[in-house]
Short mmCIF file of C-alpha atoms and ligand atoms in Angstrom, two decimals:
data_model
loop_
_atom_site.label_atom_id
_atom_site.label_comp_id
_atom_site.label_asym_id
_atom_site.label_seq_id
_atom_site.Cartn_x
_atom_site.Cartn_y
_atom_site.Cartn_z
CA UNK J 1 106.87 62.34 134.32
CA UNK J 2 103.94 60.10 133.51
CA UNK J 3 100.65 61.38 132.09
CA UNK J 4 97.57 61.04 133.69
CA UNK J 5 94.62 59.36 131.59
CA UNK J 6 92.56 62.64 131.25
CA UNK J 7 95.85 64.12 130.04
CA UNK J 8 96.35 61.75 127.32
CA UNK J 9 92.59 61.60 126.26
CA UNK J 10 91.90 65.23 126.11
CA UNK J 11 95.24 67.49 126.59
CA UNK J 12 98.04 66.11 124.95
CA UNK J 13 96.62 64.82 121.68
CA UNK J 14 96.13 66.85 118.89
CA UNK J 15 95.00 66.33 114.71
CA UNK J 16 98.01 68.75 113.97
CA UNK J 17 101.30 69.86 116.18
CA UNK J 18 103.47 72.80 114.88
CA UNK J 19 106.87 72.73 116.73
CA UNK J 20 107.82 76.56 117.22
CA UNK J 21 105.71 79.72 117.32
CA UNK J 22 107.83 81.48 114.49
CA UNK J 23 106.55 83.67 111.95
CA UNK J 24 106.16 80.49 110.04
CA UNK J 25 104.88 78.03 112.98
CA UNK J 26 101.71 80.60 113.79
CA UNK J 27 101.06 80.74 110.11
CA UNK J 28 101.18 77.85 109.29
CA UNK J 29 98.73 77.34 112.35
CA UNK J 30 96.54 79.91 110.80
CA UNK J 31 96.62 78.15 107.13
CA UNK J 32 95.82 74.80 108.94
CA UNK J 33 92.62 76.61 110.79
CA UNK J 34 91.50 77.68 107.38
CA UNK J 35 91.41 74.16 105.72
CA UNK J 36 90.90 72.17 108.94
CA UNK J 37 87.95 74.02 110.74
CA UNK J 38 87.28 71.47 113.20
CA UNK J 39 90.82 69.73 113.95
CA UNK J 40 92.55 70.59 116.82
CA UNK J 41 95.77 72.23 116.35
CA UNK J 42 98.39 73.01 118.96
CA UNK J 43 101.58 75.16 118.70
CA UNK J 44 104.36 74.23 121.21
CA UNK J 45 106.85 76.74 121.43
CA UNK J 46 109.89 76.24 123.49
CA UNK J 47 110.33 79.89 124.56
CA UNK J 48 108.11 82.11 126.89
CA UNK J 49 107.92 84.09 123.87
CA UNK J 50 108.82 83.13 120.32
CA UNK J 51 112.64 82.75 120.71
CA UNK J 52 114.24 81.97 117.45
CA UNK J 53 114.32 85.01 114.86
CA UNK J 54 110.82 86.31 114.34
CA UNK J 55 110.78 88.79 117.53
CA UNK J 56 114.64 89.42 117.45
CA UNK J 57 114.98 90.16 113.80
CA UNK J 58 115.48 94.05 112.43
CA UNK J 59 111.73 94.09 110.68
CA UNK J 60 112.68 95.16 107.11
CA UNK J 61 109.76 93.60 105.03
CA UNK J 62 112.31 93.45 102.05
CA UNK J 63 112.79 90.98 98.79
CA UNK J 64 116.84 91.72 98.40
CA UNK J 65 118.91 94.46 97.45
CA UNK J 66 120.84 94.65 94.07
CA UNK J 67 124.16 93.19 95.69
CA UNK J 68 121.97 90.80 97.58
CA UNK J 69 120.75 89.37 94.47
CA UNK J 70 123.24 89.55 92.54
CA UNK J 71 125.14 87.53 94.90
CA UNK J 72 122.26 84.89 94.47
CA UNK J 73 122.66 84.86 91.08
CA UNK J 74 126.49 83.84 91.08
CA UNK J 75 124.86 80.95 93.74
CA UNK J 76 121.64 79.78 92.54
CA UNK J 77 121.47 81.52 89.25
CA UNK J 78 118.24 83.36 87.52
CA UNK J 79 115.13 80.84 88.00
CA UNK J 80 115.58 80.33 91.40
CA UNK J 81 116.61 83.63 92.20
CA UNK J 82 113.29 84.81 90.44
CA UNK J 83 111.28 82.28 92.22
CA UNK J 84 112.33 83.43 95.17
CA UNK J 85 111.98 87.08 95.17
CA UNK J 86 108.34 86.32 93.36
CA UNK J 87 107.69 83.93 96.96
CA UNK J 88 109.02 87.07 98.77
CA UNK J 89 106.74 89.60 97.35
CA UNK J 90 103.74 87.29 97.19
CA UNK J 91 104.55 86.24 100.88
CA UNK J 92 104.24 89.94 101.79
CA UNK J 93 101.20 90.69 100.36
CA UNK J 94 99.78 87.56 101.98
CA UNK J 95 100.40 88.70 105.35
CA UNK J 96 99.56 92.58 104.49
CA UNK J 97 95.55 91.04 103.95
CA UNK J 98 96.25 88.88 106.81
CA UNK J 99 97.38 91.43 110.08
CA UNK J 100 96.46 95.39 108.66
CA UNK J 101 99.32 97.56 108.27
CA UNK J 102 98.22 99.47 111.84
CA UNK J 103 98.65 96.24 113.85
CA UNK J 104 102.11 95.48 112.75
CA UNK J 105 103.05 98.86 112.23
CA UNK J 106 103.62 98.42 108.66
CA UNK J 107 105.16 101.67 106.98
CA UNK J 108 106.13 101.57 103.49
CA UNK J 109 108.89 103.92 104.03
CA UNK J 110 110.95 102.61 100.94
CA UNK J 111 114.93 100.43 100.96
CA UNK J 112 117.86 102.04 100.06
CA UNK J 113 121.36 100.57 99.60
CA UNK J 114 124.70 102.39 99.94
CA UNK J 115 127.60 101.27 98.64
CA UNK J 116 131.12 102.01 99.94
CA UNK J 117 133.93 102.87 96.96
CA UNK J 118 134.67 98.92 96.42
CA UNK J 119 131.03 98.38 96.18
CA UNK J 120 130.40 100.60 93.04
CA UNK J 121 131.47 98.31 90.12
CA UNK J 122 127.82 96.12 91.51
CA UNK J 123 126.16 99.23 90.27
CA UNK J 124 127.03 98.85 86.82
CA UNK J 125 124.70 95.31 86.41
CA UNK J 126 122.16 97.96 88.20
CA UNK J 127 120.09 98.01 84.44
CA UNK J 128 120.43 94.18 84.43
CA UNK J 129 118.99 93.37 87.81
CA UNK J 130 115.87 95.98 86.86
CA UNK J 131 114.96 94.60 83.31
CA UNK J 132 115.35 90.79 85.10
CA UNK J 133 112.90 91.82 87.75
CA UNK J 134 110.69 93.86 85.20
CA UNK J 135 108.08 90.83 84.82
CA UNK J 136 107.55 90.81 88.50
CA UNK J 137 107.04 93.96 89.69
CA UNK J 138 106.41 96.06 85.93
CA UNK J 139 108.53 98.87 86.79
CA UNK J 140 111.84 99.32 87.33
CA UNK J 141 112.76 98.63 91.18
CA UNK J 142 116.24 100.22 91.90
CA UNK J 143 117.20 103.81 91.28
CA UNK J 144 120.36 105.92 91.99
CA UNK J 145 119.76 108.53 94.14
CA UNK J 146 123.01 110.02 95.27
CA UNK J 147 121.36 113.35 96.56
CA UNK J 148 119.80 111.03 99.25
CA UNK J 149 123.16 110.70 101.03
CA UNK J 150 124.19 114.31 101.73
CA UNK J 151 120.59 115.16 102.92
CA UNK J 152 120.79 112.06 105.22
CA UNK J 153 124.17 113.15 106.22
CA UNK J 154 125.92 109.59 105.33
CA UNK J 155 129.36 109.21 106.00
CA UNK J 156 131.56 106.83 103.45
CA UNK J 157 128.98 106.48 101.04
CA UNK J 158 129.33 106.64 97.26
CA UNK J 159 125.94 105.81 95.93
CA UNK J 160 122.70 105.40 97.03
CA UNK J 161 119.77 102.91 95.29
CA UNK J 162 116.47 103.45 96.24
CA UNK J 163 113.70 100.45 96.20
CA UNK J 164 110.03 101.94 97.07
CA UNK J 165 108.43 98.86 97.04
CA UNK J 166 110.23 98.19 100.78
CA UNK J 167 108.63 98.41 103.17
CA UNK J 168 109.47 98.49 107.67
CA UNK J 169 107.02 96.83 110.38
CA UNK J 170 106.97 96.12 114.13
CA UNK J 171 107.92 92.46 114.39
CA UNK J 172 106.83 92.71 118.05
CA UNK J 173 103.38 94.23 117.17
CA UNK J 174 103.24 91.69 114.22
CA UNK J 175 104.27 88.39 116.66
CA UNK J 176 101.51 89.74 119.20
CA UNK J 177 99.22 90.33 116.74
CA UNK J 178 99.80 86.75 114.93
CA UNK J 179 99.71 85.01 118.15
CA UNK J 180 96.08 86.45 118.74
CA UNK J 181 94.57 85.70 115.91
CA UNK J 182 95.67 82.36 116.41
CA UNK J 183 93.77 82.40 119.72
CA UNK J 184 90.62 83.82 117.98
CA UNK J 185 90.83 80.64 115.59
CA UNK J 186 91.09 78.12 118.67
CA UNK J 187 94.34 77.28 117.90
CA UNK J 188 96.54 76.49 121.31
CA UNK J 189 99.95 77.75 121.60
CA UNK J 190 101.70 75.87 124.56
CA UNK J 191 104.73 78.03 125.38
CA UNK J 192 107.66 76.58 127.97
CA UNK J 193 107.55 72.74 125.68
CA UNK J 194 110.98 71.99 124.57
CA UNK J 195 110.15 68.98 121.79
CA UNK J 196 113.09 66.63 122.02
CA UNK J 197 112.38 64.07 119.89
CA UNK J 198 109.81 63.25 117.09
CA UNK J 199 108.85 59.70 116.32
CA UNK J 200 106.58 58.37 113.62
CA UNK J 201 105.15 55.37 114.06
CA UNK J 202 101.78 53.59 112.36
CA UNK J 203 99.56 56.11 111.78
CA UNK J 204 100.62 58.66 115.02
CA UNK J 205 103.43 60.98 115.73
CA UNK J 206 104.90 60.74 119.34
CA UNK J 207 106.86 63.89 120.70
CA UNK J 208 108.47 63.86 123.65
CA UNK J 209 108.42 67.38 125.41
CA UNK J 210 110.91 68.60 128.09
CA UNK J 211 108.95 70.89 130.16
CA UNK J 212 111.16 71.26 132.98
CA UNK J 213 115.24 70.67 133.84
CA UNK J 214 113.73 67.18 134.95
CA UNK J 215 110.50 66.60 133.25
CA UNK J 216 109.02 64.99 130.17
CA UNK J 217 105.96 64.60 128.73
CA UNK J 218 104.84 62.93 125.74
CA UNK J 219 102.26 63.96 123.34
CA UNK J 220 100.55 62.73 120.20
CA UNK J 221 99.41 63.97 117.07
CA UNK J 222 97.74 62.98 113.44
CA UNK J 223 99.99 65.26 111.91
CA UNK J 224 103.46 67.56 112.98
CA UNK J 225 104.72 70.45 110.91
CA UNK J 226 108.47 71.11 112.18
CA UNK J 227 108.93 74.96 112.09
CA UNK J 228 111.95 75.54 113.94
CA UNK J 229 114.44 77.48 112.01
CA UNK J 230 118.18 77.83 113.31
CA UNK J 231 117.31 75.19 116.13
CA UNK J 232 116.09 72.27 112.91
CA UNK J 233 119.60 70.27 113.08
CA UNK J 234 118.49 69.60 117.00
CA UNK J 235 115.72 67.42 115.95
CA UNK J 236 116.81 66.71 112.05
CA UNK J 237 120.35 66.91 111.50
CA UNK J 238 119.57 65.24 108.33
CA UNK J 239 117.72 67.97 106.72
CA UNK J 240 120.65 70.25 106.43
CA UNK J 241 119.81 73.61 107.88
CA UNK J 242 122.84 75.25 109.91
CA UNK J 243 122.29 78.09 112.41
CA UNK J 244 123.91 81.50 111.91
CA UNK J 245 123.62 83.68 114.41
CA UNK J 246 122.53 87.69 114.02
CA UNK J 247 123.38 90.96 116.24
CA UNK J 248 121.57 93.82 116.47
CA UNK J 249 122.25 97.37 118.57
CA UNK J 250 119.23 99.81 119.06
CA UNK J 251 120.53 103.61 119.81
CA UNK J 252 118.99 105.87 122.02
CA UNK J 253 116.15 108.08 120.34
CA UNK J 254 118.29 111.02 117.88
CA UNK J 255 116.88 114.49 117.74
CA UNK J 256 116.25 115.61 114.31
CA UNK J 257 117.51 112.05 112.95
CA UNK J 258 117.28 112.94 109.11
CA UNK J 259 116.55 109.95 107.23
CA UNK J 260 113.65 107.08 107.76
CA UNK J 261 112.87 103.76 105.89
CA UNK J 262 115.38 100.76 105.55
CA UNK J 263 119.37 100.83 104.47
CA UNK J 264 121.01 97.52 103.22
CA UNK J 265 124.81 97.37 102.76
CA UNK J 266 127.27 95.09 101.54
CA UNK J 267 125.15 92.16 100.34
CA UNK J 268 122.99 92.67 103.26
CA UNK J 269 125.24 91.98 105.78
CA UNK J 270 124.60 95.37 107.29
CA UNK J 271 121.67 96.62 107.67
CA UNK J 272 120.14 99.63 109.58
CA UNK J 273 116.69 101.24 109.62
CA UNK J 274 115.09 103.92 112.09
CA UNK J 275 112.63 103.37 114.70
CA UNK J 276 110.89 106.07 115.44
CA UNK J 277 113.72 108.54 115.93
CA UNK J 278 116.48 105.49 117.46
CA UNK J 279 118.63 103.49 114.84
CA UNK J 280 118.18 99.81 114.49
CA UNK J 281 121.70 98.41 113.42
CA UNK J 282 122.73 95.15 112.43
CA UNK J 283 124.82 92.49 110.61
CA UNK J 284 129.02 91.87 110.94
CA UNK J 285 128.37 87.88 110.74
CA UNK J 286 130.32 88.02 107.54
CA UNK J 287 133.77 89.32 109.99
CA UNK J 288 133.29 85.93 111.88
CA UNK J 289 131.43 83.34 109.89
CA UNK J 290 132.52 80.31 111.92
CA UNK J 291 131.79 81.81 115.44
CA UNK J 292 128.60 82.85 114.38
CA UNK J 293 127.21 79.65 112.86
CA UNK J 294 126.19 78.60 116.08
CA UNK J 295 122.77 79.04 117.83
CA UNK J 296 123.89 80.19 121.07
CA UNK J 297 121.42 83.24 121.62
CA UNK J 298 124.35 85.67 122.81
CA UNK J 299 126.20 88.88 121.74
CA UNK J 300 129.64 89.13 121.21
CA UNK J 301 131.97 92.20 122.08
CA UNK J 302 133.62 91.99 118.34
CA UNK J 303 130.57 91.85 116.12
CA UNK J 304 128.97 94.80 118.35
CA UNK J 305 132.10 96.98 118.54
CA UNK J 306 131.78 96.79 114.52
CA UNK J 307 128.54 97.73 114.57
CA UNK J 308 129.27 101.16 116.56
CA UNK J 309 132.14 101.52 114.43
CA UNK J 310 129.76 101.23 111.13
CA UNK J 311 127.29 103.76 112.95
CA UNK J 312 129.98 106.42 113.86
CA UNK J 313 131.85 105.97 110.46
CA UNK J 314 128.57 105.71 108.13
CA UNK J 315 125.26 106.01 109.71
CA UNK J 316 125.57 108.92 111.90
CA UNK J 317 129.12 110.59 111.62
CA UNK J 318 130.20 112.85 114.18
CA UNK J 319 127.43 112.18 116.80
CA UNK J 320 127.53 110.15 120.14
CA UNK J 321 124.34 108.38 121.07
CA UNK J 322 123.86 106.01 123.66
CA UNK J 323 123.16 102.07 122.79
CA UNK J 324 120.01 101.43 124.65
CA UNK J 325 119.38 97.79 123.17
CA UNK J 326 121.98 94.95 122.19
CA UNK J 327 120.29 91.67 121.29
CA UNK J 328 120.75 88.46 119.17
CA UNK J 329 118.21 86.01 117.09
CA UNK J 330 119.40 83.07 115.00
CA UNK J 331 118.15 82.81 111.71
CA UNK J 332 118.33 79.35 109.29
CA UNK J 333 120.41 78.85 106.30
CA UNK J 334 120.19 75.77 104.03
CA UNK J 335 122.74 74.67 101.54
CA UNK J 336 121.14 75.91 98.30
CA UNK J 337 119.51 79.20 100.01
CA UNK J 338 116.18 77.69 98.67
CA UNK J 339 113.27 77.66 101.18
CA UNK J 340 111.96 74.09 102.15
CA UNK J 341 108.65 72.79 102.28
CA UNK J 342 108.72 68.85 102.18
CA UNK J 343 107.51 66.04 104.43
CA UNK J 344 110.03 64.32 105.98
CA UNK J 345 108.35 61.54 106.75
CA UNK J 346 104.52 60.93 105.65
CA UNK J 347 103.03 62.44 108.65
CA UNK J 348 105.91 65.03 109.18
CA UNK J 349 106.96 68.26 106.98
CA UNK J 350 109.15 70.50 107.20
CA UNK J 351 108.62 74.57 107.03
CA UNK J 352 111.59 76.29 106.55
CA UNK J 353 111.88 79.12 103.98
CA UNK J 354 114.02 82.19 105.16
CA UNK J 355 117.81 82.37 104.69
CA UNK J 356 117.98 85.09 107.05
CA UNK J 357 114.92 86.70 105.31
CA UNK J 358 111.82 85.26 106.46
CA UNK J 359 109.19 88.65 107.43
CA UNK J 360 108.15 88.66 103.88
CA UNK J 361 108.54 84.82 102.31
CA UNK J 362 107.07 83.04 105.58
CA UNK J 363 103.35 83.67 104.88
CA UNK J 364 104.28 82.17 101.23
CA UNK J 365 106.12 79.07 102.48
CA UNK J 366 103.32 79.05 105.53
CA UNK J 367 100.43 78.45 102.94
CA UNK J 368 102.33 76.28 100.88
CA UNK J 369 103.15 73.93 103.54
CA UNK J 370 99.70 73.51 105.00
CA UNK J 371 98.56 72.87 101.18
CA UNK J 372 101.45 70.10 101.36
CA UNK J 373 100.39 68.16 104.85
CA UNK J 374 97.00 68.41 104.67
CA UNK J 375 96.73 66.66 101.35
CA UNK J 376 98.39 63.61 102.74
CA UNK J 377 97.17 60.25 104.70
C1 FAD C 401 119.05 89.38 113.91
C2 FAD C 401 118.09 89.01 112.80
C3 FAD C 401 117.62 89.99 111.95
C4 FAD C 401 116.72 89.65 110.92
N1 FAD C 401 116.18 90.64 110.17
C5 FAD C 401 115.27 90.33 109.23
C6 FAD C 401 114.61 91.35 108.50
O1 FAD C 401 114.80 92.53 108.76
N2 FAD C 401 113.76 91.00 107.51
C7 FAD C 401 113.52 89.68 107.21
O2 FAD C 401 112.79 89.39 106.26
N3 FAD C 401 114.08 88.69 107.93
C8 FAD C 401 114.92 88.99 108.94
N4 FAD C 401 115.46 88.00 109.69
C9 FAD C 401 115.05 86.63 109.41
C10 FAD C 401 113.63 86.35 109.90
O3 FAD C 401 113.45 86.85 111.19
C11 FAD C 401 113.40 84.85 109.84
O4 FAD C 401 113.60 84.41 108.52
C12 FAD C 401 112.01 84.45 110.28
O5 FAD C 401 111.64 85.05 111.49
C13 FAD C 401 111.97 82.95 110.40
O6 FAD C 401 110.73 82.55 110.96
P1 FAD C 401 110.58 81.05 111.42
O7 FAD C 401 109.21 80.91 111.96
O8 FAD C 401 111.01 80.13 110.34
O9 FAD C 401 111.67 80.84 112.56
P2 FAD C 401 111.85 81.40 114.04
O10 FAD C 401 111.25 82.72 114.24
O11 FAD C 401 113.28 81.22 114.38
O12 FAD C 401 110.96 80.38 114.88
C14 FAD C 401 111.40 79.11 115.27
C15 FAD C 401 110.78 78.89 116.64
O13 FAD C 401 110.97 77.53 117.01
C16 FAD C 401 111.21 77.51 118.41
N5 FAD C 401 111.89 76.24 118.67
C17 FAD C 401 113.11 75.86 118.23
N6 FAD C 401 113.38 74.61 118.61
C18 FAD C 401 112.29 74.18 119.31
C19 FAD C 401 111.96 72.95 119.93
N7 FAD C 401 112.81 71.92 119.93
N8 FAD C 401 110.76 72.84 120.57
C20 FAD C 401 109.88 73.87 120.58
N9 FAD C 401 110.15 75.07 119.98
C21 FAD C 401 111.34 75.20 119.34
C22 FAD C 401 112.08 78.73 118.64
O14 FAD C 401 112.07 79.12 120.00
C23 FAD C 401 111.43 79.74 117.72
O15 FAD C 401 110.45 80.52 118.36
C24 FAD C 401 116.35 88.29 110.73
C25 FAD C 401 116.82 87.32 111.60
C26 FAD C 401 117.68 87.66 112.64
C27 FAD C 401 118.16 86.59 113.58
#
């Protein structure tokens, strides 16, 4: 489809383009606003609605849990673990002073862990992980509290750690309330624009932008920040982020449900936390890695059949409750679990931070990316 001159002159140019409306993307919209009060910034978003991770994720506003980081360490060993968990926290209270706690539904409920009877000997570098992250935080952050799991009426469970620096929110409330305060800052989110392609050339950017089964457009900008997660290696294969796909199951509400806050297991590849009085559950990639490195937005009979096993084994023996919800979101992973913020080109970064845990770090990598491309040419 060809673009009209007023189009071109007026409607599809812009200082600065952000490709996805991700936690990241709006942020880094926001960040932009702040140092660039009279540029004109659009967000192009493919979905109706963010449709990457951000509104399909489980909402824990977490750092990592002991066996998380411990398994980090093994990987990417102390400093970088340490940076990241400092990002994390720093992220978190970044977007805390941005959206208040009542518009995102922030409640800071506490983590807990459990761990299964092969998952105990992780408890014994419990001391280690605590006087590591003493420097951080200036308290110890995980306790044993074993009583926790008969009062919460855990099945299988053989220790319980408790973080209370964790904290739950409403990624819903928190996308809504993102997306207007990017309004409020005349920022303009385009939703429906599928960017295809993203071409550099002199001192422009070119994107070419499917809008419908049979229509392009093309657009130009100063400036484009590339914020699209899982869905990078369609635009930059090169920059080595691989899709891995995440299930989640939301129960019908339980009467007298006795436990709140957020529960990690196994290195985080479980997780569950209540909502109100339903269960959020999710997690199982780790029983299909290759089937779930993919970014195909569906869920799969196996990986949700292991998630009602896990909630009628663990989370709530002994009780039926009806799944009311069943959803997938694909979240990012790159090579060295680090988060990214580079240009890719001189007029085109990259914002990519999360590893699957992106609520808290992506106001951190957000402000450190618009830092990054609005210093340059
Ligand atoms: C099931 C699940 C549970 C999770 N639970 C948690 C949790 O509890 N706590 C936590 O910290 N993290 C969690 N995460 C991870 C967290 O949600 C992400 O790290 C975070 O949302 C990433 O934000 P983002 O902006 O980088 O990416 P995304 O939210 O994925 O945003 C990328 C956006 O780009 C858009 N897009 C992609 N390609 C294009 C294109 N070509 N053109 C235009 N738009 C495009 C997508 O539609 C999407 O909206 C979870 C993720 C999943 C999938």
């Amino acid at each position: 489809m060809s673009c009209s001159y007023w189009d071109s002159d007026a409607l599809l140019s812009a200082d600065f383009v952000v490709v996805g409306a991700g936690l990241i993307g709006l942020q880094i919209a926001l960040e932009l606003r702040a140092l660039r009060p009279r540029d004109r910034i659009i967000v192009l978003e493919r979905g109706v609605v963010p449709s990457g991770a951000s509104s399909r994720n489980a909402g824990f506003a977490c750092f990592g849990s002991l066996t998380e980081i411990l398994a980090d360490l093994d990987l990417i060993g102390e400093d970088r673990v340490l940076e990241t968990i400092e990002r994390r926290w720093s992220g978190l209270q970044r977007l805390r002073r941005r959206v208040p706690d009542a518009a995102m539904r922030y409640e800071p409920a506490g983590g807990n862990e459990l761990f299964s009877q092969s998952d105990l000997p992780a408890i014994e570098r419990l001391d280690e992980v605590n006087r590591l992250l003493k420097p951080l935080f200036g308290r110890a952050v995980f306790s044993r509290d074993d009583d926790a799991i008969g009062r919460a009426g855990f099945g299988r469970t053989f220790a319980l750690l408790r973080n209370p620096l964790e904290g739950q929110l409403h990624s819903g409330m928190l996308m809504g309330e993102l997306a207007r305060l990017a309004r409020l800052e005349n920022i303009e989110i385009r939703t429906g624009a599928t960017v295809l392609a993203i071409h550099e050339e002199g001192k422009k950017v070119d994107l070419r932008i499917a809008v419908s089964e049979q229509n392009q457009i093309s657009m130009s900008a100063g400036r484009v920040v590339v914020c699209t997660n899982g869905f990078t290696a369609n635009l930059f294969p090169e920059a080595g982020i691989v899709p891995a796909r995440g299930q989640i199951l939301v129960t019908a509400p339980v009467p007298d449900l006795r436990w709140r806050g957020t529960y990690h297991m196994e290195q985080g590849f479980y997780y569950f936390r209540n909502l109100g009085n339903r269960i959020l559950l999710g997690g199982g990639r780790h029983l299909a890695m290759q089937e779930e490195a993919t970014d195909e937005m569906v869920v799969t009979p196996d990986i949700q059949d292991a998630l009602v096993r896990l909630l009628r084994q663990v989370v709530l023996p002994d009780h039926e409750v009806a799944i009311d919800y069943r959803w997938a979101g694909i979240m990012g992973f790159s090579a060295d679990r680090m988060p990214q913020v580079r240009m890719l080109s001189p007029r085109v970064a990259l914002g990519f931070g999360c590893n699957g845990m992106g609520v808290a770090l992506g106001a951190q990598v957000a402000a450190e990316l618009a830092a990054l491309i609005s210093s340059g040419p």
